[in-house]
JSON list of C-alpha atoms in Angstrom, two decimals:
[
{"chain": "A", "resi": 285, "resn": "MET", "atom": "CA", "xyz": [132.09, 85.81, 134.72]},
{"chain": "A", "resi": 286, "resn": "LYS", "atom": "CA", "xyz": [131.43, 89.12, 136.28]},
{"chain": "A", "resi": 287, "resn": "GLU", "atom": "CA", "xyz": [133.46, 91.48, 138.37]},
{"chain": "A", "resi": 288, "resn": "GLU", "atom": "CA", "xyz": [131.26, 90.75, 141.22]},
{"chain": "A", "resi": 289, "resn": "ASP", "atom": "CA", "xyz": [131.86, 87.18, 141.00]},
{"chain": "A", "resi": 290, "resn": "ILE", "atom": "CA", "xyz": [135.76, 87.93, 140.81]},
{"chain": "A", "resi": 291, "resn": "CYS", "atom": "CA", "xyz": [135.03, 89.98, 144.25]},
{"chain": "A", "resi": 292, "resn": "LYS", "atom": "CA", "xyz": [133.05, 87.27, 146.01]},
{"chain": "A", "resi": 293, "resn": "ALA", "atom": "CA", "xyz": [135.88, 84.56, 144.82]},
{"chain": "A", "resi": 294, "resn": "LEU", "atom": "CA", "xyz": [138.63, 87.13, 146.55]},
{"chain": "A", "resi": 295, "resn": "ASP", "atom": "CA", "xyz": [136.17, 87.84, 149.72]},
{"chain": "A", "resi": 296, "resn": "ALA", "atom": "CA", "xyz": [135.83, 84.06, 150.11]},
{"chain": "A", "resi": 297, "resn": "ILE", "atom": "CA", "xyz": [139.35, 83.46, 149.97]},
{"chain": "A", "resi": 298, "resn": "ASN", "atom": "CA", "xyz": [139.85, 86.33, 152.45]},
{"chain": "A", "resi": 299, "resn": "ASN", "atom": "CA", "xyz": [137.12, 84.35, 155.06]},
{"chain": "A", "resi": 300, "resn": "GLY", "atom": "CA", "xyz": [139.32, 81.25, 154.73]},
{"chain": "A", "resi": 301, "resn": "PHE", "atom": "CA", "xyz": [138.26, 79.34, 151.65]},
{"chain": "A", "resi": 302, "resn": "SER", "atom": "CA", "xyz": [140.77, 77.58, 149.60]},
{"chain": "A", "resi": 303, "resn": "LYS", "atom": "CA", "xyz": [141.88, 79.09, 146.27]},
{"chain": "A", "resi": 304, "resn": "LYS", "atom": "CA", "xyz": [140.59, 75.82, 144.58]},
{"chain": "A", "resi": 305, "resn": "LYS", "atom": "CA", "xyz": [137.30, 75.87, 147.07]},
{"chain": "A", "resi": 306, "resn": "ALA", "atom": "CA", "xyz": [136.54, 79.67, 146.24]},
{"chain": "A", "resi": 307, "resn": "SER", "atom": "CA", "xyz": [136.90, 78.54, 142.61]},
{"chain": "A", "resi": 308, "resn": "ARG", "atom": "CA", "xyz": [134.18, 76.12, 142.53]},
{"chain": "A", "resi": 309, "resn": "VAL", "atom": "CA", "xyz": [131.79, 77.78, 144.64]},
{"chain": "A", "resi": 310, "resn": "VAL", "atom": "CA", "xyz": [131.84, 81.29, 142.80]},
{"chain": "A", "resi": 311, "resn": "ASN", "atom": "CA", "xyz": [132.24, 79.57, 139.28]},
{"chain": "A", "resi": 312, "resn": "VAL", "atom": "CA", "xyz": [135.59, 81.67, 138.40]},
{"chain": "A", "resi": 313, "resn": "PRO", "atom": "CA", "xyz": [138.75, 80.08, 137.11]},
{"chain": "A", "resi": 314, "resn": "ARG", "atom": "CA", "xyz": [141.42, 79.56, 139.63]},
{"chain": "A", "resi": 315, "resn": "SER", "atom": "CA", "xyz": [143.93, 81.47, 137.49]},
{"chain": "A", "resi": 316, "resn": "THR", "atom": "CA", "xyz": [141.76, 84.13, 137.33]},
{"chain": "A", "resi": 317, "resn": "ILE", "atom": "CA", "xyz": [141.62, 84.24, 141.07]},
{"chain": "A", "resi": 318, "resn": "GLN", "atom": "CA", "xyz": [145.30, 83.81, 141.66]},
{"chain": "A", "resi": 319, "resn": "PHE", "atom": "CA", "xyz": [146.39, 86.73, 138.79]},
{"chain": "A", "resi": 320, "resn": "ARG", "atom": "CA", "xyz": [144.01, 89.00, 140.81]},
{"chain": "A", "resi": 321, "resn": "LEU", "atom": "CA", "xyz": [145.85, 88.27, 144.24]},
{"chain": "A", "resi": 322, "resn": "SER", "atom": "CA", "xyz": [148.99, 88.65, 142.91]},
{"chain": "A", "resi": 323, "resn": "HIS", "atom": "CA", "xyz": [150.86, 92.14, 142.61]},
{"chain": "A", "resi": 324, "resn": "LYS", "atom": "CA", "xyz": [150.64, 92.02, 138.40]},
{"chain": "A", "resi": 325, "resn": "PHE", "atom": "CA", "xyz": [147.16, 92.92, 138.81]},
{"chain": "A", "resi": 326, "resn": "LYS", "atom": "CA", "xyz": [146.31, 97.05, 138.95]},
{"chain": "A", "resi": 327, "resn": "LYS", "atom": "CA", "xyz": [142.65, 97.96, 138.53]},
{"chain": "A", "resi": 328, "resn": "PRO", "atom": "CA", "xyz": [142.71, 100.66, 135.81]},
{"chain": "A", "resi": 329, "resn": "GLY", "atom": "CA", "xyz": [141.97, 104.43, 137.18]},
{"chain": "A", "resi": 330, "resn": "PRO", "atom": "CA", "xyz": [139.22, 106.39, 134.94]},
{"chain": "A", "resi": 331, "resn": "GLY", "atom": "CA", "xyz": [140.09, 108.39, 132.11]},
{"chain": "A", "resi": 332, "resn": "PRO", "atom": "CA", "xyz": [143.06, 107.81, 129.81]},
{"chain": "A", "resi": 333, "resn": "PRO", "atom": "CA", "xyz": [146.73, 107.64, 130.70]},
{"chain": "A", "resi": 334, "resn": "PRO", "atom": "CA", "xyz": [148.66, 110.79, 131.58]},
{"chain": "A", "resi": 335, "resn": "ILE", "atom": "CA", "xyz": [150.70, 111.98, 128.72]},
{"chain": "A", "resi": 336, "resn": "LEU", "atom": "CA", "xyz": [153.04, 113.40, 130.78]},
{"chain": "A", "resi": 337, "resn": "SER", "atom": "CA", "xyz": [155.34, 111.28, 133.31]},
{"chain": "A", "resi": 338, "resn": "ALA", "atom": "CA", "xyz": [155.44, 112.59, 137.05]},
{"chain": "A", "resi": 339, "resn": "GLU", "atom": "CA", "xyz": [159.17, 113.80, 136.79]},
{"chain": "A", "resi": 340, "resn": "ALA", "atom": "CA", "xyz": [158.68, 115.55, 133.32]},
{"chain": "A", "resi": 341, "resn": "GLU", "atom": "CA", "xyz": [155.53, 117.28, 134.65]},
{"chain": "A", "resi": 342, "resn": "GLU", "atom": "CA", "xyz": [157.68, 118.33, 137.44]},
{"chain": "A", "resi": 343, "resn": "THR", "atom": "CA", "xyz": [160.13, 119.82, 135.66]},
{"chain": "A", "resi": 344, "resn": "LEU", "atom": "CA", "xyz": [158.04, 121.39, 133.30]},
{"chain": "A", "resi": 345, "resn": "ALA", "atom": "CA", "xyz": [156.33, 123.42, 136.26]},
{"chain": "A", "resi": 346, "resn": "LYS", "atom": "CA", "xyz": [159.67, 124.41, 137.63]},
{"chain": "A", "resi": 347, "resn": "TRP", "atom": "CA", "xyz": [160.61, 125.51, 134.36]},
{"chain": "A", "resi": 348, "resn": "ILE", "atom": "CA", "xyz": [157.62, 127.38, 134.35]},
{"chain": "A", "resi": 349, "resn": "LEU", "atom": "CA", "xyz": [158.20, 129.03, 137.58]},
{"chain": "A", "resi": 350, "resn": "GLU", "atom": "CA", "xyz": [161.98, 129.78, 136.54]},
{"chain": "A", "resi": 351, "resn": "CYS", "atom": "CA", "xyz": [160.57, 131.87, 133.43]},
{"chain": "A", "resi": 352, "resn": "HIS", "atom": "CA", "xyz": [158.04, 133.71, 135.81]},
{"chain": "A", "resi": 353, "resn": "LYS", "atom": "CA", "xyz": [160.80, 134.70, 138.60]},
{"chain": "A", "resi": 354, "resn": "LYS", "atom": "CA", "xyz": [162.86, 135.77, 135.60]},
{"chain": "A", "resi": 355, "resn": "GLY", "atom": "CA", "xyz": [160.08, 138.21, 134.27]},
{"chain": "A", "resi": 356, "resn": "PHE", "atom": "CA", "xyz": [159.08, 135.91, 131.47]},
{"chain": "A", "resi": 357, "resn": "PRO", "atom": "CA", "xyz": [155.79, 134.44, 132.72]},
{"chain": "A", "resi": 358, "resn": "ARG", "atom": "CA", "xyz": [154.18, 131.42, 130.75]},
{"chain": "A", "resi": 359, "resn": "GLU", "atom": "CA", "xyz": [150.27, 131.68, 129.82]},
{"chain": "A", "resi": 360, "resn": "LYS", "atom": "CA", "xyz": [148.31, 128.57, 128.92]},
{"chain": "A", "resi": 361, "resn": "LYS", "atom": "CA", "xyz": [148.26, 129.54, 125.46]},
{"chain": "A", "resi": 362, "resn": "ASP", "atom": "CA", "xyz": [152.33, 128.73, 125.71]},
{"chain": "A", "resi": 363, "resn": "LEU", "atom": "CA", "xyz": [152.47, 125.70, 126.76]},
{"chain": "A", "resi": 364, "resn": "LEU", "atom": "CA", "xyz": [149.53, 124.51, 124.55]},
{"chain": "A", "resi": 365, "resn": "ASP", "atom": "CA", "xyz": [151.84, 125.50, 121.71]},
{"chain": "A", "resi": 366, "resn": "GLU", "atom": "CA", "xyz": [153.10, 122.43, 120.70]},
{"chain": "A", "resi": 367, "resn": "LYS", "atom": "CA", "xyz": [156.54, 123.78, 119.34]},
{"chain": "A", "resi": 368, "resn": "LEU", "atom": "CA", "xyz": [157.25, 125.45, 122.52]},
{"chain": "A", "resi": 369, "resn": "THR", "atom": "CA", "xyz": [156.51, 122.51, 124.64]},
{"chain": "A", "resi": 370, "resn": "TYR", "atom": "CA", "xyz": [158.31, 119.93, 122.70]},
{"chain": "A", "resi": 371, "resn": "LYS", "atom": "CA", "xyz": [161.37, 122.07, 122.05]},
{"chain": "A", "resi": 372, "resn": "TYR", "atom": "CA", "xyz": [161.33, 122.79, 126.21]},
{"chain": "A", "resi": 373, "resn": "LEU", "atom": "CA", "xyz": [160.84, 118.83, 126.89]},
{"chain": "A", "resi": 374, "resn": "SER", "atom": "CA", "xyz": [163.17, 117.76, 124.25]},
{"chain": "A", "resi": 375, "resn": "ARG", "atom": "CA", "xyz": [166.27, 119.67, 126.22]},
{"chain": "A", "resi": 376, "resn": "ILE", "atom": "CA", "xyz": [164.59, 117.89, 129.11]},
{"chain": "A", "resi": 377, "resn": "ILE", "atom": "CA", "xyz": [165.14, 114.52, 128.01]},
{"chain": "A", "resi": 378, "resn": "TRP", "atom": "CA", "xyz": [168.65, 115.35, 126.40]},
{"chain": "A", "resi": 379, "resn": "THR", "atom": "CA", "xyz": [170.16, 116.75, 129.72]},
{"chain": "A", "resi": 380, "resn": "ILE", "atom": "CA", "xyz": [168.76, 113.25, 131.20]},
{"chain": "A", "resi": 381, "resn": "LEU", "atom": "CA", "xyz": [170.61, 111.17, 128.72]},
{"chain": "A", "resi": 382, "resn": "VAL", "atom": "CA", "xyz": [173.94, 112.88, 128.51]}
]
C-alpha cells in the first residue's frame, strides 16, 4: 500500500464512490481511508518538530526586544548560550505557572 494508492482512494470518494467501494477498487483498507478522512490525521511537515512552542518563541522575542530597548542588546551567541536561554525560559514558565 503506497501513499499514491491512498490518494487515489480519497479522490474516488470525493468523486462519489463509497468508502467500501473505493477500498475494494484501489485495494486500500477501509480503516485507513476512514482514518485519513477523520480530523485526527495530520501529514507531518518536513524537518524536525520545533523545540520552542509558538508562545515561548514569542515571549523570547519580546525579551530580546526589551533587552535591546534597555541598552543590553542580545547577540546570537547569547541566545545560543544554553544557560542564559534556560534561565530566561524557566523564568517564563515559572510566571505562567504561578
